[in-house]
Amino acid sequence: MKLLLALYFFILAIIQTGLLLGIYHYYRSQNTVRPNIYWLTSLATSSLALAIFGGGIITIDDISRPEFNFTIGNTLFYIAAVSQALFCQSLNRDVSKATKIILGISAVLFLFIFEYLRNTSTFETRTAFMCVLAGFFYVWQILEIRLKRKSSPSSQLIYLQYASSAELFFAIGRLTILLIGALSIKQVEQIPQILILFTIAQLVMNTLSYIAIGSYWAEQIAFSSFKSNQENQEIKVLLRERETLIASLLKANKTASTGALSAAIAHELNQPLGASSLNIQFLQKKLSEGQLNPELEKEIFATLLSDNQRAAGIIRSLRSIFSDDKVGSSKIDLAELIEVVLNITKPEITAKSIQIVLSVEPHLLVQANRGEIQQVLLNLVNNAIQALITSSQPFKKLMIEARHVEGGVLLTVADNGDGIPESLQNQLFELLSSTKTSGMGLGLWLCKHIITRHGGSIEFVPNDSGGAKFIVTLPDAIELA
Ligand code: ADP
């Protein structure tokens, strides 16, 4: 009889320990949906208590006066019941510090009370005392689960509520047997079969409630990974949308910057074309008058050729902006790119008497998207020109420097305009940050986007001699994403 009873306790202890070990492994591996610490504590103390009881029953002689290990075992059961109730409360709201302290003190008090009862009272009194206490915690547990079920329709919570209700039923059952039985038990063999049955049933239900909590937690993990999968998908869609938006902005900015320049470019193109047309008329007149000597003829044709080449050069420069270059990288020469951009902006530079100070090393090859890097340079140069136009600086200077640095190239575009106010410096590269009435605040944001995509960096520093300075670094060779 003793052995059989001990065996029940050991079996339940092994089941609960197995459950605990399995969960502990997950507890360490999970970061987001961790198994609740109250549940782990409850399971650990409960399995230990079962093992202590199993061992205690084998060696016990007089059950009305058991060994001290029964006080330890019962105190662990008390802690397990408290922790399980706290677990249920934590499903609905945080456990306050005061509750934790009060229940911690109650566990110590319990130890002393039980130790007193072990020495002074009977088996029946102690069992009844335990049933009443357990009943109190089961009721608390059931109320919390019912509350939680209102907001979380989980079948595992229903099982947990059933198991807790069954525990309460068996605890009340044991109490009733003790009250109406008028027993006086001294040996294990004297314990009525029905009382043993109810005790084991209560412990089995307790184990089932731990399993239900484990399944509830597994359900939460499955739900959270489903949710994070869904979120991943949503993020992917958002990233795709962001790329599309950026691509359209790139295009829009191209159109905006070229649109703003188009008048000046038309003016620049008009000059060689107008000169050519005048020269052709002059040539026709001289031909009809028969006054064309070989020297004059040579001179006119040379001027025509030079005007033609000038116009072709301007058109070549424009082609790279108007052509819709697809993302892709090639080896580009920065010195050549700087020349192209200065050609595009030449009309404004000349008209506003801006002096260009160039310090460009030859053979500055970078692996990059030509159209995009040209756009960055054009944005920086245009910004500098506009800053210089609005500045009262009598000698307007635009300085471009490009040189090799370790692992890549460094490009700076500086001007001696009025500079950038400190309040704007922090958000300079943010979208829609502009001080211009006609500005979109897109240029620097796009510059940063493009340069970052190329694995480089862009920053603003105040220019030493007043004005603004933008420093761009680009790595030697990088494959574009
Ligand atoms: P936008 O030119 O459309 O305003 P940007 O993003 O190119 O947009 O520039 C943002 C703001 O940064 C400008 O409005 C201007 O106030 C300031 N800024 C940029 N470059 C310079 C510069 N070289 N000197 C002074 N201010 C500048």
XYZ file of C-alpha atoms and ligand atoms in Angstrom:
508
model
C 0.000 0.000 0.000
C 2.738 2.462 1.041
C 4.815 1.513 -1.980
C 1.900 1.916 -4.374
C 1.073 5.347 -2.983
C 4.721 6.391 -3.192
C 4.796 5.152 -6.775
C 1.873 7.438 -7.688
C 3.735 10.410 -6.282
C 6.951 9.472 -8.081
C 5.190 8.980 -11.423
C 3.553 12.402 -11.161
C 6.867 13.921 -10.045
C 8.609 12.429 -13.117
C 5.867 13.684 -15.477
C 6.055 17.198 -14.014
C 9.878 17.211 -14.075
C 9.837 16.103 -17.736
C 7.413 18.925 -18.512
C 9.607 21.372 -16.626
C 12.821 20.332 -18.421
C 11.157 20.573 -21.834
C 9.828 24.028 -21.048
C 13.087 25.219 -19.529
C 14.854 24.486 -22.818
C 12.330 26.679 -24.636
C 12.475 29.259 -21.887
C 16.161 29.818 -22.689
C 15.719 29.800 -26.463
C 12.746 32.166 -26.634
C 13.058 35.903 -26.399
C 9.647 37.186 -27.234
C 7.029 34.731 -25.991
C 8.735 33.333 -22.907
C 7.047 30.812 -20.637
C 5.841 32.623 -17.561
C 8.235 32.536 -14.605
C 5.372 31.863 -12.122
C 4.391 28.795 -14.041
C 7.991 27.524 -14.090
C 8.337 28.167 -10.350
C 5.060 26.428 -9.663
C 6.014 23.397 -11.740
C 9.486 23.162 -10.187
C 8.223 23.374 -6.591
C 5.316 21.024 -7.277
C 7.511 18.284 -8.821
C 9.988 18.619 -5.945
C 7.165 18.395 -3.398
C 5.811 15.246 -5.095
C 9.257 13.622 -4.981
C 9.669 14.525 -1.276
C 6.233 13.071 -0.514
C 7.001 9.900 -2.465
C 10.175 9.372 -0.470
C 8.502 10.395 2.801
C 5.628 7.918 2.446
C 7.981 4.923 2.049
C 9.835 5.693 5.290
C 6.961 7.039 7.386
C 5.966 5.140 10.453
C 3.293 7.177 12.277
C 1.339 9.363 9.831
C -0.100 11.464 12.661
C 3.452 12.462 13.554
C 5.405 12.609 10.233
C 9.013 13.704 9.703
C 10.142 17.298 9.050
C 10.338 16.543 5.322
C 6.497 16.653 5.272
C 6.666 20.279 6.395
C 9.093 20.963 3.535
C 6.919 19.064 1.036
C 3.724 20.853 2.098
C 5.435 24.259 2.057
C 6.595 23.544 -1.515
C 3.003 22.593 -2.407
C 1.856 25.878 -0.911
C 4.424 27.818 -2.983
C 3.353 25.858 -6.092
C -0.313 26.765 -5.503
C 0.549 30.449 -4.890
C 2.721 30.599 -8.028
C 0.048 28.980 -10.166
C -2.534 31.493 -8.959
C -0.068 34.307 -9.666
C 0.462 32.892 -13.152
C -3.282 33.105 -13.766
C -3.378 36.655 -12.426
C -0.421 37.656 -14.629
C -2.504 36.655 -17.668
C -4.801 39.584 -16.881
C -2.579 42.158 -15.178
C 0.853 42.611 -13.653
C 1.434 41.174 -10.209
C 2.129 44.090 -7.894
C 5.211 44.214 -5.729
C 3.003 44.310 -2.608
C 1.238 41.060 -3.644
C 4.583 39.375 -4.220
C 5.893 40.482 -0.809
C 2.717 39.480 1.038
C 2.615 36.035 -0.592
C 6.366 35.573 0.007
C 5.846 36.302 3.707
C 2.807 33.999 3.723
C 5.022 31.125 2.462
C 7.399 31.609 5.417
C 4.432 31.838 7.795
C 3.002 28.688 6.269
C 6.234 26.817 7.023
C 6.001 27.757 10.720
C 2.279 27.050 10.974
C 2.629 23.669 9.306
C 5.616 22.787 11.460
C 3.523 23.650 14.522
C 0.632 21.531 13.222
C 2.994 18.639 12.429
C 4.036 18.542 16.086
C 0.705 19.218 17.711
C -2.225 18.225 15.503
C -3.547 15.158 13.703
C -3.264 13.979 10.093
C -6.919 14.899 9.548
C -6.492 18.485 10.806
C -3.433 19.075 8.633
C -5.091 17.575 5.556
C -8.221 19.689 6.137
C -6.031 22.781 6.561
C -4.286 22.032 3.259
C -7.627 21.415 1.467
C -9.018 24.782 2.627
C -5.895 26.658 1.542
C -5.710 24.841 -1.819
C -9.427 25.523 -2.352
C -8.837 29.248 -1.833
C -6.096 29.319 -4.468
C -8.144 27.220 -6.933
C -11.044 29.676 -6.683
C -8.665 32.601 -7.285
C -7.202 30.724 -10.259
C -10.602 29.927 -11.779
C -11.781 33.544 -11.461
C -8.638 34.815 -13.210
C -8.942 32.257 -16.026
C -12.605 33.170 -16.578
C -11.593 36.817 -16.852
C -8.809 36.029 -19.302
C -11.086 33.901 -21.457
C -13.272 36.931 -22.142
C -10.444 38.581 -24.073
C -8.630 35.469 -25.310
C -10.805 32.658 -26.634
C -8.265 29.858 -26.227
C -9.311 26.219 -25.915
C -6.259 25.640 -23.678
C -7.668 28.170 -21.201
C -10.920 26.196 -21.178
C -8.975 22.991 -20.352
C -7.099 24.870 -17.651
C -10.357 26.065 -16.154
C -11.782 22.506 -16.215
C -8.636 21.094 -14.598
C -8.660 23.807 -11.900
C -12.375 23.224 -11.251
C -11.720 19.486 -10.939
C -8.894 20.223 -8.475
C -11.304 22.351 -6.452
C -13.907 19.578 -6.586
C -11.470 16.941 -5.283
C -10.130 19.289 -2.587
C -13.677 19.917 -1.339
C -14.358 16.185 -1.624
C -11.364 15.357 0.577
C -12.436 17.967 3.118
C -15.956 16.513 3.221
C -14.643 12.956 3.726
C -12.474 14.183 6.595
C -15.303 16.158 8.193
C -17.949 13.476 8.033
C -15.626 10.511 8.485
C -14.589 11.301 12.093
C -11.345 9.470 11.357
C -8.335 8.883 13.521
C -5.541 7.840 11.171
C -2.096 6.793 12.368
C -0.905 4.401 9.641
C -0.882 4.870 5.882
C -2.899 1.662 5.606
C -5.706 3.294 7.646
C -6.323 6.043 5.094
C -9.710 5.303 3.432
C -9.465 4.253 -0.234
C -11.811 7.079 -1.273
C -9.550 9.667 0.364
C -6.505 8.239 -1.434
C -8.456 8.220 -4.699
C -9.461 11.880 -4.262
C -5.922 12.901 -3.333
C -4.373 11.183 -6.356
C -7.162 12.555 -8.620
C -6.467 16.070 -7.318
C -2.750 15.653 -8.056
C -3.463 14.243 -11.541
C -5.723 17.222 -12.239
C -2.957 19.478 -11.004
C -0.534 17.876 -13.493
C -3.134 18.286 -16.238
C -3.436 21.967 -15.402
C 0.336 22.349 -15.897
C 0.043 20.600 -19.253
C -2.835 22.923 -20.229
C -0.702 25.956 -19.333
C 2.133 24.491 -21.444
C -0.203 24.078 -24.395
C -1.524 27.603 -23.894
C 2.024 28.890 -24.086
C 2.749 26.778 -27.210
C -0.417 28.256 -28.703
C 0.895 31.762 -27.959
C 4.217 30.984 -29.680
C 2.469 29.572 -32.732
C 0.234 32.642 -32.832
C 3.174 35.013 -32.465
C 5.216 33.308 -35.202
C 2.151 33.418 -37.435
C 1.861 37.101 -36.637
C 5.553 37.777 -37.234
C 5.311 35.913 -40.547
C 2.412 38.119 -41.473
C 4.336 41.205 -40.331
C 7.339 40.064 -42.400
C 5.127 39.883 -45.454
C 3.737 43.339 -44.721
C 7.251 44.726 -44.279
C 8.304 43.186 -47.593
C 5.374 44.873 -49.335
C 6.233 48.179 -47.632
C 9.873 47.870 -48.696
C 8.821 47.215 -52.276
C 6.526 50.254 -52.153
C 9.376 52.319 -50.712
C 11.671 51.296 -53.574
C 8.988 52.198 -56.118
C 8.451 55.547 -54.394
C 12.154 56.290 -54.361
C 12.438 55.350 -58.022
C 9.619 57.772 -58.882
C 11.199 60.468 -56.733
C 14.500 59.947 -58.523
C 12.701 60.400 -61.780
C 10.710 63.393 -60.498
C 13.833 65.039 -59.179
C 15.563 64.466 -62.480
C 12.716 66.174 -64.247
C 12.621 68.987 -61.671
C 16.335 69.737 -61.809
C 16.487 69.481 -65.565
C 13.287 71.527 -65.865
C 14.820 74.313 -63.802
C 17.895 74.222 -65.971
C 16.153 73.862 -69.289
C 15.744 77.622 -69.853
C 19.419 78.197 -69.225
C 20.334 75.225 -71.404
C 18.100 76.486 -74.228
C 19.845 79.809 -73.937
C 23.231 78.094 -74.131
C 22.177 76.030 -77.150
C 20.750 79.111 -78.854
C 24.141 80.750 -78.888
C 26.005 78.257 -81.121
C 22.866 77.644 -83.193
C 22.225 81.384 -83.649
C 25.882 81.981 -84.501
C 25.808 79.093 -86.999
C 22.686 80.450 -88.626
C 24.268 83.941 -88.944
C 27.428 82.419 -90.414
C 25.432 80.347 -92.902
C 23.479 83.464 -94.020
C 26.746 85.351 -94.352
C 28.187 82.453 -96.386
C 25.103 82.409 -98.685
C 25.354 86.190 -99.210
C 29.053 86.071 -100.073
C 28.464 83.092 -102.378
C 25.643 84.894 -104.258
C 27.793 88.013 -104.522
C 30.734 85.880 -105.732
C 32.959 87.464 -103.102
C 34.022 84.364 -101.210
C 37.793 84.157 -101.073
C 39.435 80.932 -99.772
C 40.601 82.585 -96.542
C 37.155 83.857 -95.596
C 35.682 80.495 -96.574
C 38.143 78.651 -94.269
C 37.421 81.032 -91.393
C 33.621 80.694 -91.712
C 33.752 76.903 -91.913
C 36.048 76.717 -88.862
C 33.599 78.879 -86.841
C 30.675 76.772 -88.036
C 32.452 73.563 -87.002
C 33.331 74.937 -83.574
C 29.723 76.147 -82.966
C 28.480 72.783 -84.084
C 30.807 70.972 -81.711
C 29.731 73.257 -78.878
C 26.070 72.435 -79.479
C 26.859 68.717 -79.756
C 28.758 68.874 -76.455
C 25.815 70.496 -74.689
C 23.461 67.872 -76.080
C 25.832 65.081 -75.026
C 25.831 66.449 -71.483
C 22.068 66.579 -71.427
C 21.599 63.076 -72.752
C 22.808 61.480 -69.545
C 20.167 63.340 -67.577
C 17.265 62.881 -69.916
C 18.041 59.238 -70.687
C 16.347 56.997 -68.128
C 19.452 55.151 -66.962
C 18.494 51.899 -65.335
C 20.099 50.997 -62.032
C 23.369 49.334 -62.781
C 26.944 50.189 -62.225
C 29.919 50.778 -64.451
C 33.380 52.217 -64.079
C 33.005 55.976 -64.202
C 35.572 58.728 -64.157
C 34.677 61.390 -61.596
C 36.776 64.050 -63.316
C 34.759 63.543 -66.483
C 31.486 63.625 -64.553
C 32.475 66.905 -62.881
C 33.172 68.367 -66.303
C 29.760 67.274 -67.580
C 27.975 68.840 -64.601
C 29.935 72.076 -64.924
C 28.999 72.199 -68.602
C 25.341 71.844 -67.719
C 25.480 74.561 -65.096
C 27.854 76.822 -67.048
C 25.225 79.388 -68.125
C 24.257 80.166 -64.525
C 27.856 80.121 -63.368
C 28.891 82.579 -66.058
C 25.822 84.755 -65.691
C 26.322 85.160 -61.951
C 30.100 85.614 -62.222
C 30.849 82.614 -60.075
C 34.473 81.616 -59.969
C 35.149 77.890 -60.177
C 38.050 76.515 -58.187
C 38.827 72.976 -59.267
C 41.169 70.519 -57.626
C 40.549 67.187 -59.287
C 42.996 64.317 -59.445
C 43.052 62.387 -62.741
C 41.901 58.742 -63.052
C 39.332 58.889 -60.309
C 37.534 55.707 -61.212
C 34.580 54.497 -59.191
C 32.183 51.642 -59.761
C 28.809 53.380 -59.679
C 25.605 54.232 -61.455
C 26.569 57.065 -63.743
C 23.197 58.811 -63.923
C 22.704 58.720 -60.165
C 26.155 60.012 -59.213
C 25.796 62.747 -61.808
C 22.510 63.671 -60.221
C 24.137 63.923 -56.792
C 26.837 66.175 -58.153
C 24.312 68.284 -60.047
C 22.186 68.703 -56.901
C 25.181 69.809 -54.845
C 26.448 72.200 -57.496
C 22.962 73.646 -58.090
C 22.485 74.173 -54.347
C 25.840 75.936 -54.153
C 24.990 78.151 -57.133
C 21.627 79.079 -55.634
C 23.263 79.817 -52.284
C 25.812 82.029 -54.015
C 23.134 83.863 -56.021
C 21.245 84.825 -52.862
C 24.409 85.706 -50.998
C 25.769 89.244 -50.806
C 29.299 87.882 -51.144
C 31.098 90.041 -53.769
C 33.470 87.290 -54.921
C 31.408 84.193 -55.387
C 33.376 80.987 -55.402
C 32.405 77.381 -56.069
C 35.077 74.888 -55.074
C 35.095 71.275 -56.227
C 37.701 68.884 -55.005
C 38.071 65.218 -55.871
C 40.901 62.957 -54.804
C 41.862 59.448 -53.901
C 41.566 58.436 -50.263
C 42.143 55.064 -48.675
C 39.592 52.603 -50.033
C 37.834 55.060 -52.311
C 37.472 58.612 -53.488
C 36.533 61.830 -51.766
C 34.508 64.515 -53.440
C 33.754 67.888 -51.912
C 31.537 70.644 -53.205
C 31.927 73.914 -51.306
C 30.852 77.511 -51.730
C 31.509 80.778 -49.949
C 27.853 81.725 -49.690
C 25.990 82.453 -46.464
C 26.197 78.841 -45.212
C 23.480 76.811 -43.513
C 21.891 77.961 -40.228
C 22.576 75.624 -37.325
C 18.871 74.972 -36.797
C 18.658 73.404 -40.273
C 21.877 71.421 -40.168
C 20.433 68.455 -38.238
C 17.584 67.832 -40.667
C 19.426 68.775 -43.842
C 19.205 65.312 -45.340
C 15.589 64.788 -44.335
C 12.820 64.659 -46.877
C 11.000 67.951 -47.554
C 13.471 70.006 -45.545
C 13.837 73.190 -47.566
C 14.243 76.922 -46.991
C 13.476 77.828 -50.584
C 10.039 78.950 -51.655
C 10.419 76.987 -54.869
C 12.409 74.146 -53.275
C 11.071 70.677 -52.651
C 13.627 69.633 -50.034
C 14.221 66.518 -52.070
C 17.724 67.040 -53.387
C 19.880 66.327 -50.350
C 17.609 63.515 -49.216
C 18.043 61.837 -52.589
C 21.795 62.509 -52.538
C 22.021 60.681 -49.240
C 19.880 57.832 -50.516
C 21.985 57.415 -53.658
C 25.335 57.673 -51.897
C 24.277 55.252 -49.161
C 23.123 52.787 -51.825
C 26.600 53.022 -53.301
C 28.140 52.150 -49.928
C 29.430 55.685 -49.427
C 28.671 58.599 -47.143
C 27.677 62.240 -47.421
C 27.964 64.908 -44.777
C 27.735 68.643 -44.374
C 30.429 70.724 -42.693
C 30.632 74.499 -42.512
C 33.180 75.723 -45.030
C 36.389 77.123 -43.488
C 36.138 80.406 -45.397
C 32.359 80.719 -44.768
C 29.570 79.017 -46.696
C 28.713 75.347 -46.991
C 30.728 72.262 -47.790
C 29.415 68.823 -48.667
C 31.771 65.886 -48.373
C 30.989 62.730 -50.311
C 32.974 59.512 -50.080
C 32.563 56.618 -52.452
C 34.196 53.226 -52.175
C 36.557 52.082 -54.928
C 34.372 49.342 -56.300
C 31.001 48.173 -55.120
C 28.312 46.168 -56.851
C 24.944 47.910 -56.614
C 22.048 46.105 -55.001
P 15.867 72.222 -51.990
O 17.068 72.694 -52.741
O 14.712 71.814 -52.853
O 15.446 73.174 -50.894
P 17.692 70.310 -50.849
O 17.422 69.042 -50.107
O 18.603 70.222 -52.005
O 16.284 70.891 -51.252
O 18.280 71.369 -49.842
C 17.671 71.547 -48.581
C 18.030 72.892 -47.979
O 19.398 72.887 -47.602
C 17.907 74.062 -48.930
O 16.592 74.555 -48.927
C 18.887 75.049 -48.343
O 18.284 75.795 -47.308
C 19.948 74.181 -47.715
N 21.166 74.090 -48.543
C 21.560 73.063 -49.312
N 22.755 73.306 -49.879
C 23.139 74.534 -49.453
C 24.289 75.382 -49.659
N 25.294 75.003 -50.455
N 24.320 76.578 -49.012
C 23.310 76.988 -48.225
N 22.200 76.234 -47.973
C 22.113 75.035 -48.587
